PDB file of C-alpha atoms in Angstrom:
ATOM      1  CA  UNK A 225       1.347 -22.017  15.415  1.00  0.00           C
ATOM      2  CA  UNK A 226      -2.114 -21.531  13.991  1.00  0.00           C
ATOM      3  CA  UNK A 227      -3.022 -22.781  10.539  1.00  0.00           C
ATOM      4  CA  UNK A 228      -2.425 -20.106   7.890  1.00  0.00           C
ATOM      5  CA  UNK A 229      -4.397 -20.258   4.677  1.00  0.00           C
ATOM      6  CA  UNK A 230      -4.646 -18.123   1.564  1.00  0.00           C
ATOM      7  CA  UNK A 231      -7.370 -15.503   1.344  1.00  0.00           C
ATOM      8  CA  UNK A 232     -10.622 -16.624  -0.338  1.00  0.00           C
ATOM      9  CA  UNK A 233     -10.815 -16.570  -4.118  1.00  0.00           C
ATOM     10  CA  UNK A 234     -13.165 -13.577  -4.244  1.00  0.00           C
ATOM     11  CA  UNK A 235     -10.473 -11.224  -2.907  1.00  0.00           C
ATOM     12  CA  UNK A 236      -7.574 -12.701  -4.887  1.00  0.00           C
ATOM     13  CA  UNK A 237      -6.309 -10.704  -7.895  1.00  0.00           C
ATOM     14  CA  UNK A 238      -6.544 -12.467 -11.255  1.00  0.00           C
ATOM     15  CA  UNK A 239      -2.869 -11.927 -12.070  1.00  0.00           C
ATOM     16  CA  UNK A 240       0.422 -10.656 -10.697  1.00  0.00           C
ATOM     17  CA  UNK A 241       3.695  -9.590 -12.287  1.00  0.00           C
ATOM     18  CA  UNK A 242       6.604  -7.533 -11.047  1.00  0.00           C
ATOM     19  CA  UNK A 243       6.926  -3.987 -12.298  1.00  0.00           C
ATOM     20  CA  UNK A 244       9.933  -3.381 -14.536  1.00  0.00           C
ATOM     21  CA  UNK A 245      11.847  -1.923 -11.600  1.00  0.00           C
ATOM     22  CA  UNK A 246      11.030  -4.810  -9.283  1.00  0.00           C
ATOM     23  CA  UNK A 247      11.781  -7.359 -11.996  1.00  0.00           C
ATOM     24  CA  UNK A 248      15.262  -5.894 -12.480  1.00  0.00           C
ATOM     25  CA  UNK A 249      15.781  -5.962  -8.710  1.00  0.00           C
ATOM     26  CA  UNK A 250      14.573  -9.576  -8.512  1.00  0.00           C
ATOM     27  CA  UNK A 251      17.006 -10.673 -11.205  1.00  0.00           C
ATOM     28  CA  UNK A 252      19.839  -9.071  -9.251  1.00  0.00           C
ATOM     29  CA  UNK A 253      18.827 -11.032  -6.148  1.00  0.00           C
ATOM     30  CA  UNK A 254      18.664 -14.305  -8.069  1.00  0.00           C
ATOM     31  CA  UNK A 255      22.101 -13.655  -9.575  1.00  0.00           C
ATOM     32  CA  UNK A 256      23.634 -13.624  -6.093  1.00  0.00           C
ATOM     33  CA  UNK A 257      23.243 -17.395  -5.859  1.00  0.00           C
ATOM     34  CA  UNK A 258      25.171 -20.082  -7.766  1.00  0.00           C
ATOM     35  CA  UNK A 259      23.523 -22.025 -10.552  1.00  0.00           C
ATOM     36  CA  UNK A 260      21.035 -24.487  -9.158  1.00  0.00           C
ATOM     37  CA  UNK A 261      20.531 -22.514  -5.952  1.00  0.00           C
ATOM     38  CA  UNK A 262      18.154 -19.839  -7.255  1.00  0.00           C
ATOM     39  CA  UNK A 263      15.467 -21.006  -4.829  1.00  0.00           C
ATOM     40  CA  UNK A 264      17.515 -19.333  -2.089  1.00  0.00           C
ATOM     41  CA  UNK A 265      16.075 -16.006  -3.292  1.00  0.00           C
ATOM     42  CA  UNK A 266      12.508 -17.014  -2.441  1.00  0.00           C
ATOM     43  CA  UNK A 267      12.138 -14.946   0.733  1.00  0.00           C
ATOM     44  CA  UNK A 268      13.399 -11.605  -0.640  1.00  0.00           C
ATOM     45  CA  UNK A 269      11.317 -12.067  -3.789  1.00  0.00           C
ATOM     46  CA  UNK A 270       8.188 -12.860  -1.800  1.00  0.00           C
ATOM     47  CA  UNK A 271       8.825  -9.832   0.399  1.00  0.00           C
ATOM     48  CA  UNK A 272       9.150  -7.542  -2.610  1.00  0.00           C
ATOM     49  CA  UNK A 273       6.008  -9.087  -4.111  1.00  0.00           C
ATOM     50  CA  UNK A 274       4.131  -8.396  -0.885  1.00  0.00           C
ATOM     51  CA  UNK A 275       5.254  -4.765  -0.909  1.00  0.00           C
ATOM     52  CA  UNK A 276       4.146  -4.334  -4.521  1.00  0.00           C
ATOM     53  CA  UNK A 277       0.778  -6.008  -3.856  1.00  0.00           C
ATOM     54  CA  UNK A 278      -0.122  -3.486  -1.176  1.00  0.00           C
ATOM     55  CA  UNK A 279       1.162  -5.204   1.934  1.00  0.00           C
ATOM     56  CA  UNK A 280      -0.121  -8.734   1.463  1.00  0.00           C
ATOM     57  CA  UNK A 281       0.857 -11.808  -0.572  1.00  0.00           C
ATOM     58  CA  UNK A 282      -1.763 -12.997  -3.076  1.00  0.00           C
ATOM     59  CA  UNK A 283      -1.789 -16.508  -4.507  1.00  0.00           C
ATOM     60  CA  UNK A 284      -0.807 -15.227  -7.959  1.00  0.00           C
ATOM     61  CA  UNK A 285       2.253 -13.555  -6.446  1.00  0.00           C
ATOM     62  CA  UNK A 286       3.290 -16.844  -4.851  1.00  0.00           C
ATOM     63  CA  UNK A 287       2.895 -18.635  -8.180  1.00  0.00           C
ATOM     64  CA  UNK A 288       4.755 -15.852 -10.024  1.00  0.00           C
ATOM     65  CA  UNK A 289       7.746 -16.110  -7.671  1.00  0.00           C
ATOM     66  CA  UNK A 290       7.688 -19.897  -7.986  1.00  0.00           C
ATOM     67  CA  UNK A 291       7.815 -19.651 -11.783  1.00  0.00           C
ATOM     68  CA  UNK A 292      10.712 -17.171 -11.622  1.00  0.00           C
ATOM     69  CA  UNK A 293      12.725 -19.509  -9.426  1.00  0.00           C
ATOM     70  CA  UNK A 294      11.737 -22.788 -11.104  1.00  0.00           C
ATOM     71  CA  UNK A 295      10.103 -24.032  -7.912  1.00  0.00           C
ATOM     72  CA  UNK A 296       6.953 -26.070  -7.448  1.00  0.00           C
ATOM     73  CA  UNK A 297       4.047 -23.899  -6.297  1.00  0.00           C
ATOM     74  CA  UNK A 298       3.672 -25.930  -3.115  1.00  0.00           C
ATOM     75  CA  UNK A 299       7.276 -25.173  -2.088  1.00  0.00           C
ATOM     76  CA  UNK A 300       6.768 -21.414  -2.247  1.00  0.00           C
ATOM     77  CA  UNK A 301       3.364 -21.763  -0.608  1.00  0.00           C
ATOM     78  CA  UNK A 302       5.082 -23.586   2.260  1.00  0.00           C
ATOM     79  CA  UNK A 303       7.398 -20.621   2.750  1.00  0.00           C
ATOM     80  CA  UNK A 304       4.615 -18.030   2.547  1.00  0.00           C
ATOM     81  CA  UNK A 305       2.403 -19.874   5.026  1.00  0.00           C
ATOM     82  CA  UNK A 306       5.211 -20.677   7.477  1.00  0.00           C
ATOM     83  CA  UNK A 307       6.653 -17.195   7.968  1.00  0.00           C
ATOM     84  CA  UNK A 308       4.185 -14.820   9.601  1.00  0.00           C
ATOM     85  CA  UNK A 309       5.895 -11.833   7.968  1.00  0.00           C
ATOM     86  CA  UNK A 310       3.947 -12.818   4.844  1.00  0.00           C
ATOM     87  CA  UNK A 311       0.355 -11.662   5.211  1.00  0.00           C
ATOM     88  CA  UNK A 312      -2.052 -13.833   3.281  1.00  0.00           C
ATOM     89  CA  UNK A 313      -5.110 -11.557   3.175  1.00  0.00           C
ATOM     90  CA  UNK A 314      -5.672  -7.899   2.246  1.00  0.00           C
ATOM     91  CA  UNK A 315      -4.546  -5.366   4.847  1.00  0.00           C
ATOM     92  CA  UNK A 316      -5.173  -1.677   5.459  1.00  0.00           C
ATOM     93  CA  UNK A 317      -4.158   0.634   2.619  1.00  0.00           C
ATOM     94  CA  UNK A 318      -2.286   3.002   4.924  1.00  0.00           C
ATOM     95  CA  UNK A 319      -1.001   0.662   7.609  1.00  0.00           C
ATOM     96  CA  UNK A 320      -1.054  -2.841   8.989  1.00  0.00           C
ATOM     97  CA  UNK A 321      -0.283  -2.616  12.700  1.00  0.00           C
ATOM     98  CA  UNK A 322       1.555  -5.447  14.431  1.00  0.00           C
ATOM     99  CA  UNK A 323       1.168  -5.179  18.198  1.00  0.00           C
ATOM    100  CA  UNK A 324       3.586  -7.098  20.403  1.00  0.00           C
ATOM    101  CA  UNK A 325       1.748  -9.127  23.008  1.00  0.00           C
ATOM    102  CA  UNK A 326       4.700 -10.929  24.576  1.00  0.00           C
ATOM    103  CA  UNK A 327       5.362 -10.713  28.327  1.00  0.00           C
ATOM    104  CA  UNK A 328       7.490  -7.508  28.558  1.00  0.00           C
ATOM    105  CA  UNK A 329       5.000  -5.553  26.442  1.00  0.00           C
ATOM    106  CA  UNK A 330       2.061  -7.078  28.311  1.00  0.00           C
ATOM    107  CA  UNK A 331       3.549  -6.069  31.663  1.00  0.00           C
ATOM    108  CA  UNK A 332       4.035  -2.507  30.444  1.00  0.00           C
ATOM    109  CA  UNK A 333       0.584  -1.935  29.018  1.00  0.00           C
ATOM    110  CA  UNK A 334       0.094  -3.628  25.655  1.00  0.00           C
ATOM    111  CA  UNK A 335      -3.517  -4.328  26.661  1.00  0.00           C
ATOM    112  CA  UNK A 336      -4.187  -0.609  26.169  1.00  0.00           C
ATOM    113  CA  UNK A 337      -2.804  -0.824  22.634  1.00  0.00           C
ATOM    114  CA  UNK A 338      -5.063  -3.760  21.802  1.00  0.00           C
ATOM    115  CA  UNK A 339      -8.020  -1.765  23.095  1.00  0.00           C
ATOM    116  CA  UNK A 340      -7.113   1.105  20.776  1.00  0.00           C
ATOM    117  CA  UNK A 341      -6.914  -1.323  17.849  1.00  0.00           C
ATOM    118  CA  UNK A 342     -10.276  -2.863  18.661  1.00  0.00           C
ATOM    119  CA  UNK A 343     -11.945   0.526  19.013  1.00  0.00           C
ATOM    120  CA  UNK A 344     -10.151   2.370  16.229  1.00  0.00           C
ATOM    121  CA  UNK A 345      -9.611  -0.297  13.569  1.00  0.00           C
ATOM    122  CA  UNK A 346     -11.750  -3.405  14.078  1.00  0.00           C
ATOM    123  CA  UNK A 347     -12.760  -5.540  17.020  1.00  0.00           C
ATOM    124  CA  UNK A 348     -10.976  -8.568  15.551  1.00  0.00           C
ATOM    125  CA  UNK A 349      -7.462  -8.889  14.125  1.00  0.00           C
ATOM    126  CA  UNK A 350      -6.901  -9.389  10.392  1.00  0.00           C
ATOM    127  CA  UNK A 351      -9.957  -7.317   9.513  1.00  0.00           C
ATOM    128  CA  UNK A 352      -9.658  -4.081   7.587  1.00  0.00           C
ATOM    129  CA  UNK A 353     -11.169  -0.940   9.104  1.00  0.00           C
ATOM    130  CA  UNK A 354     -14.409   0.448   7.677  1.00  0.00           C
ATOM    131  CA  UNK A 355     -12.513   3.131   5.755  1.00  0.00           C
ATOM    132  CA  UNK A 356     -10.075   0.548   4.380  1.00  0.00           C
ATOM    133  CA  UNK A 357      -7.044   2.322   5.829  1.00  0.00           C
ATOM    134  CA  UNK A 358      -5.955   0.112   8.741  1.00  0.00           C
ATOM    135  CA  UNK A 359      -5.720  -3.477   9.926  1.00  0.00           C
ATOM    136  CA  UNK A 360      -3.974  -5.064  12.903  1.00  0.00           C
ATOM    137  CA  UNK A 361      -2.745  -8.278  14.477  1.00  0.00           C
ATOM    138  CA  UNK A 362      -1.046  -9.520  17.622  1.00  0.00           C
ATOM    139  CA  UNK A 363       2.501 -10.793  17.156  1.00  0.00           C
ATOM    140  CA  UNK A 364       5.238 -12.293  19.270  1.00  0.00           C
ATOM    141  CA  UNK A 365       8.394 -10.499  20.397  1.00  0.00           C
ATOM    142  CA  UNK A 366       9.524  -7.742  18.037  1.00  0.00           C
ATOM    143  CA  UNK A 367      12.867  -7.287  19.779  1.00  0.00           C
ATOM    144  CA  UNK A 368      12.429  -3.948  21.546  1.00  0.00           C
ATOM    145  CA  UNK A 369      11.594  -5.281  25.013  1.00  0.00           C
ATOM    146  CA  UNK A 370      13.357  -2.476  26.873  1.00  0.00           C
ATOM    147  CA  UNK A 371      11.079  -0.021  25.057  1.00  0.00           C
ATOM    148  CA  UNK A 372       7.865  -1.914  25.746  1.00  0.00           C
ATOM    149  CA  UNK A 373       5.081  -1.682  24.829  1.00  0.00           C
ATOM    150  CA  UNK A 374       5.637  -1.256  21.113  1.00  0.00           C
ATOM    151  CA  UNK A 375       4.213  -1.857  17.649  1.00  0.00           C
ATOM    152  CA  UNK A 376       5.652  -2.462  14.194  1.00  0.00           C
ATOM    153  CA  UNK A 377       4.110  -0.608  11.262  1.00  0.00           C
ATOM    154  CA  UNK A 378       5.727  -1.384   7.925  1.00  0.00           C
ATOM    155  CA  UNK A 379       9.460  -1.137   8.525  1.00  0.00           C
ATOM    156  CA  UNK A 380       9.179   1.198  11.535  1.00  0.00           C
ATOM    157  CA  UNK A 381       8.812   0.530  15.237  1.00  0.00           C
ATOM    158  CA  UNK A 382       6.957   2.837  17.625  1.00  0.00           C
ATOM    159  CA  UNK A 383       7.976   2.275  21.220  1.00  0.00           C
ATOM    160  CA  UNK A 384       7.249   3.300  24.824  1.00  0.00           C
ATOM    161  CA  UNK A 385       3.615   3.679  23.872  1.00  0.00           C
ATOM    162  CA  UNK A 386       0.525   4.569  25.828  1.00  0.00           C
ATOM    163  CA  UNK A 387      -3.031   4.534  24.532  1.00  0.00           C
ATOM    164  CA  UNK A 388      -2.754   8.286  23.898  1.00  0.00           C
ATOM    165  CA  UNK A 389       0.587   8.219  22.088  1.00  0.00           C
ATOM    166  CA  UNK A 390      -0.440   5.176  20.045  1.00  0.00           C
ATOM    167  CA  UNK A 391      -3.590   7.029  18.995  1.00  0.00           C
ATOM    168  CA  UNK A 392      -1.383   9.932  17.870  1.00  0.00           C
ATOM    169  CA  UNK A 393       0.678   7.492  15.790  1.00  0.00           C
ATOM    170  CA  UNK A 394      -2.462   6.255  14.034  1.00  0.00           C
ATOM    171  CA  UNK A 395      -3.786   9.794  13.603  1.00  0.00           C
ATOM    172  CA  UNK A 396      -0.515  10.843  11.991  1.00  0.00           C
ATOM    173  CA  UNK A 397      -0.580   7.970   9.523  1.00  0.00           C
ATOM    174  CA  UNK A 398      -4.243   8.596   8.718  1.00  0.00           C
ATOM    175  CA  UNK A 399      -3.580  12.289   8.005  1.00  0.00           C
ATOM    176  CA  UNK A 400      -0.448  11.695   5.962  1.00  0.00           C
ATOM    177  CA  UNK A 401       1.745  13.306   8.624  1.00  0.00           C
ATOM    178  CA  UNK A 402       3.290  10.326  10.439  1.00  0.00           C
ATOM    179  CA  UNK A 403       5.066  10.890  13.723  1.00  0.00           C
ATOM    180  CA  UNK A 404       8.759  10.086  14.009  1.00  0.00           C
ATOM    181  CA  UNK A 405       9.303   6.352  14.675  1.00  0.00           C
ATOM    182  CA  UNK A 406      11.116   5.104  17.751  1.00  0.00           C
ATOM    183  CA  UNK A 407      10.499   5.897  21.423  1.00  0.00           C
ATOM    184  CA  UNK A 408       7.450   8.075  22.012  1.00  0.00           C
ATOM    185  CA  UNK A 409       8.814   9.376  25.323  1.00  0.00           C
ATOM    186  CA  UNK A 410      11.861  11.455  26.163  1.00  0.00           C
ATOM    187  CA  UNK A 411      14.563   8.877  25.734  1.00  0.00           C
ATOM    188  CA  UNK A 412      17.252   8.207  23.134  1.00  0.00           C
ATOM    189  CA  UNK A 413      16.672   4.805  21.560  1.00  0.00           C
ATOM    190  CA  UNK A 414      16.873   2.310  24.456  1.00  0.00           C
ATOM    191  CA  UNK A 415      18.926   4.507  26.787  1.00  0.00           C
ATOM    192  CA  UNK A 416      17.651   4.941  30.354  1.00  0.00           C
ATOM    193  CA  UNK A 417      14.552   7.075  30.795  1.00  0.00           C
ATOM    194  CA  UNK A 418      15.672  10.516  31.948  1.00  0.00           C
ATOM    195  CA  UNK A 419      19.172  10.180  30.525  1.00  0.00           C
ATOM    196  CA  UNK A 420      22.413   8.617  31.683  1.00  0.00           C
ATOM    197  CA  UNK A 421      22.834   7.668  35.343  1.00  0.00           C
ATOM    198  CA  UNK A 422      26.476   6.515  35.183  1.00  0.00           C
ATOM    199  CA  UNK A 423      29.638   7.550  33.339  1.00  0.00           C
ATOM    200  CA  UNK A 424      28.393  11.126  33.315  1.00  0.00           C
ATOM    201  CA  UNK A 425      31.813  12.778  33.716  1.00  0.00           C
ATOM    202  CA  UNK A 426      34.868  12.724  31.508  1.00  0.00           C
ATOM    203  CA  UNK A 427      38.324  12.722  33.037  1.00  0.00           C
ATOM    204  CA  UNK A 428      40.659  15.390  31.761  1.00  0.00           C
TER     205      UNK A 428
END
């Protein structure tokens, strides 16, 4: 695993605090754990902090969560830097695209998706596009191998992609009219392409 460090000071916000709604939610999460085990809520709290901060986890958010849970800053920093779901630098305002580059996706054309990212967003991963709307990175298996190649954007997966259909996904997000997540070909979820091939009749 590569070394993961916090974003430079010049892009870090000066402060962070949960909104009233997120604070109430955080307290509910903490209350799920017995006294003395509040640190167990660190991952959901960091995830909510990342969502509130615009898709990335600033240093002040890490420190804020640590203070809420009575943890040393270094302990929460260890969590944030270990799990790649926590993004440590600013990302695109509209979408951060995670492209699967593992073998099944590679064999079914993920190289085309990386080319789209390099041409459409930025040549290098973890850089925000010129308009500030998009960023991207390569990730390991996202668990939809039968629908390769695929990407994860926010909480949604877009599968069975080609360069053209992936471009339509990005166009939809950019215009505020996102396409429906899931397979981008004529198949239901991970069912066979073209429909069922067995068990097609029902006995009376």
